[in-house]
XYZ file of C-alpha atoms in Angstrom:
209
model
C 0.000 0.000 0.000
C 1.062 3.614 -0.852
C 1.826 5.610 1.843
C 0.385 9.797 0.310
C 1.935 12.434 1.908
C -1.179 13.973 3.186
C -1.493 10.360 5.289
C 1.646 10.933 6.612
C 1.196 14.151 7.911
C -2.072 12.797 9.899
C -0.374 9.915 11.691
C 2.794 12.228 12.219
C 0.255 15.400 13.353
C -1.210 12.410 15.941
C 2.117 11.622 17.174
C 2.293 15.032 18.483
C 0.589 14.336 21.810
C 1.564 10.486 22.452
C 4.690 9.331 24.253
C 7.251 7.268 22.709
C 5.364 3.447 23.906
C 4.560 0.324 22.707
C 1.172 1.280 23.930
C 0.535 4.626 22.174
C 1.747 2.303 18.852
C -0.899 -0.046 20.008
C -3.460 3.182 20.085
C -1.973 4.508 16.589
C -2.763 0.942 15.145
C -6.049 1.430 16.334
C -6.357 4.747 14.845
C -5.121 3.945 11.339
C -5.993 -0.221 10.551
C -5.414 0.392 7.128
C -1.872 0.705 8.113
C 1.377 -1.669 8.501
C 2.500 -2.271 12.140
C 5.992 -1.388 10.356
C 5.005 1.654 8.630
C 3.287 3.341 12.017
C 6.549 2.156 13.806
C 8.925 3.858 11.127
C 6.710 6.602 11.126
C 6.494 6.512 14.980
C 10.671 6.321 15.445
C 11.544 9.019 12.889
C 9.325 12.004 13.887
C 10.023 11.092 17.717
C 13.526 11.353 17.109
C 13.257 14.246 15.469
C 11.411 15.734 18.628
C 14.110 14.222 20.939
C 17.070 15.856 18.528
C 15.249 19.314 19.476
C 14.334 18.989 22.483
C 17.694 16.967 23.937
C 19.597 19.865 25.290
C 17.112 20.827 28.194
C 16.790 17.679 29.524
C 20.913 17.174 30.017
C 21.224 20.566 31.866
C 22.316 20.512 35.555
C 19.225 21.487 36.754
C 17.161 19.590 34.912
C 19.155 16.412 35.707
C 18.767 17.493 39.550
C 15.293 17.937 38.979
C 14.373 14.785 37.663
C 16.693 12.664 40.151
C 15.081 14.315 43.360
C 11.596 13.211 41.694
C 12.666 10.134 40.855
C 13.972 9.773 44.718
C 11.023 11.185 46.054
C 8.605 9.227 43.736
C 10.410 5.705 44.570
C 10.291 6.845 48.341
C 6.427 7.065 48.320
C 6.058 3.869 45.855
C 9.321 2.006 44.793
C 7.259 -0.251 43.239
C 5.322 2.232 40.897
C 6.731 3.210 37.253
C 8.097 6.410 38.493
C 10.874 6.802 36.341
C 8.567 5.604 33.195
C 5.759 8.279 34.026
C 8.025 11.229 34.991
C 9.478 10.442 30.969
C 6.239 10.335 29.507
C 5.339 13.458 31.860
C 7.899 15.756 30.277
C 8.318 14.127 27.320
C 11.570 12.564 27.017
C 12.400 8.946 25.612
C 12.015 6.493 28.915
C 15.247 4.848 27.523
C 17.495 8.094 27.731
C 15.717 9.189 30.813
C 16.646 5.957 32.898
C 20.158 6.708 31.461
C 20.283 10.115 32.975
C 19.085 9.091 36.770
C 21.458 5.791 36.754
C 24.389 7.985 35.938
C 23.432 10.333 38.296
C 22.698 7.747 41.124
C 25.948 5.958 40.327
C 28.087 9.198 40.331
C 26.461 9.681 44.286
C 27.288 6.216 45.012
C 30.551 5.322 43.385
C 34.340 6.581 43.717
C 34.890 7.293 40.502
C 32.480 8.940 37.639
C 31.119 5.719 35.797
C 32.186 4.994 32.220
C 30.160 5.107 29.400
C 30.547 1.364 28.534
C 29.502 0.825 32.486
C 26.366 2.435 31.587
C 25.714 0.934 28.753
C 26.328 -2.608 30.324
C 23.451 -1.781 33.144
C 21.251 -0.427 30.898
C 21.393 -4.157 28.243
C 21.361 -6.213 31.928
C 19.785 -4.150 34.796
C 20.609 -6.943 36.888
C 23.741 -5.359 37.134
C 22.387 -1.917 38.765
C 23.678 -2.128 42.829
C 20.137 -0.749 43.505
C 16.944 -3.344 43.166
C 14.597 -0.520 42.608
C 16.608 1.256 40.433
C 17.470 -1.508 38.478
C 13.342 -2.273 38.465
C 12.742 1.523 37.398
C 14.969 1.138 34.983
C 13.623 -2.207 33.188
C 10.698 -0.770 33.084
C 11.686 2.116 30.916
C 13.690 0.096 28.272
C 10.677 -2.694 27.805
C 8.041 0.331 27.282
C 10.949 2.369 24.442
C 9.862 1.964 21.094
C 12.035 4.138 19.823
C 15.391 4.033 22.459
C 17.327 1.715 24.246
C 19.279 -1.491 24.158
C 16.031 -3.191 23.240
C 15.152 -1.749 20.095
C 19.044 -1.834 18.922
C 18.648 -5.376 19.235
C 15.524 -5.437 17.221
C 17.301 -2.967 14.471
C 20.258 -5.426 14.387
C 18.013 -8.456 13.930
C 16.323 -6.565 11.114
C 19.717 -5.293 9.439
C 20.913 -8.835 9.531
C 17.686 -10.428 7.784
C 17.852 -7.959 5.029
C 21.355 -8.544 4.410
C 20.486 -12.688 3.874
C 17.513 -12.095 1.997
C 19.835 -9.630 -0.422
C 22.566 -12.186 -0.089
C 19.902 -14.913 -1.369
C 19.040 -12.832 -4.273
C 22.188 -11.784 -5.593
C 23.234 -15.800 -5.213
C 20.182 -16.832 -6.872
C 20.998 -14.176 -9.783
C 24.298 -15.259 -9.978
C 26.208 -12.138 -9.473
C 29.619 -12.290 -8.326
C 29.651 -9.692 -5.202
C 32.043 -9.265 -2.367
C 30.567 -9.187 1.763
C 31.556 -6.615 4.305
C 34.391 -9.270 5.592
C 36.303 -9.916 2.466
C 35.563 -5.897 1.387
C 37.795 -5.686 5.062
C 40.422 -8.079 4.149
C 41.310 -5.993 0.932
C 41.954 -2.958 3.384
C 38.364 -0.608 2.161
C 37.579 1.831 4.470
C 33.680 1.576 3.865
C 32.193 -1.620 3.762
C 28.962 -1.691 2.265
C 26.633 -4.862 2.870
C 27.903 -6.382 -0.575
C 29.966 -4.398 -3.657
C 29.159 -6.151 -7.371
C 32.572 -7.525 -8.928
C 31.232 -7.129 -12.243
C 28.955 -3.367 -13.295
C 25.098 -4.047 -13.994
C 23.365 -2.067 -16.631
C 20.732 0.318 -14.186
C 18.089 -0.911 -16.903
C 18.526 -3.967 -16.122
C 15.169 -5.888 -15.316
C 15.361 -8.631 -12.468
């Protein structure tokens, strides 16, 4: 089905008002059956990360980062149990992902000797199991299940994707019998880009397959 522009602009004009979750994609599915699951999502990721490209510098000031981790500490003290960390994203609209990024560094530069690395983070954030805080850790599951469009989770999906594309291409151009070249033997001859696969041997653009 083709996608008009004037359709795009009404699922990307709804998008305005939703947070990034797997349950506002549930409610745009809802809102537009005629639609692809796929297409809302690519739809869904670009235009939010457009929003969180605009909008990224407020939320990494000092204050704001103080703001949000004495809510966070205050929220978990009333109810540690309660999505605090998930709601206080949606609340001021930032990705839940990036948001449990910005408390666990914050709670892990009060807690630790030395400022944590950016590959520490990163490991915490794929296993949470690893956070020295159970409700933090909790808080901060929360958030990366819910991201549609940040987080660990959905670079797995994207690299699950990426990697069944390149098969199904690798299929084709074996079943068309075109002599190519893959990333690791494009690395082996020393090229600095490596493409997915390079042709050995020029096709005519006119060419019908």
């Amino acid at each position: 089905m083709i996608l008009t522009k004037a359709q795009y602009d009404e699922i990307a004009q709804c998008l305005v008002s939703v947070p990034p979750t797997r349950q506002s994609l549930r409610k745009l599915k809802q809102r537009f059956p005629s639609q692809s699951q796929a297409t809302l999502l690519s739809i869904f990721s670009q235009e939010y990360q457009k929003h969180i490209k605009r909008t990224h510098a407020k939320h990494h000031t000092s204050e704001a980062i103080e703001s949000y981790y004495q809510r966070y500490l205050n929220g978990v003290g009333r109810n540690g149990a309660a999505p605090v960390l998930l709601e206080l994203a949606n609340e001021v609209d930032y990705a839940p992902s990036l948001m449990a990024r910005i408390i666990l560094e914050r709670f892990l530069q009060e807690h630790e000797e030395t400022p944590p690395s950016k590959s520490v983070i990163n490991s915490m954030l794929r296993d949470p199991s690893q956070i020295p805080d159970g409700v933090l850790a909790n808080q901060v599951y929360q958030c990366i299940v819910n991201d549609c469009c940040y987080g660990p989770l959905v670079d797995c999906i994207k690299h699950a994707i990426g990697h069944e594309h390149e098969v199904l291409l690798r299929d084709m151009l074996l079943e068309k019998n075109l002599s190519f070249l893959d990333e690791d033997q494009l690395r082996a001859k020393g090229y600095d880009k490596t493409p997915d696969f390079i042709l050995q041997v020029p096709v005519d653009s006119d060419r019908a397959w």
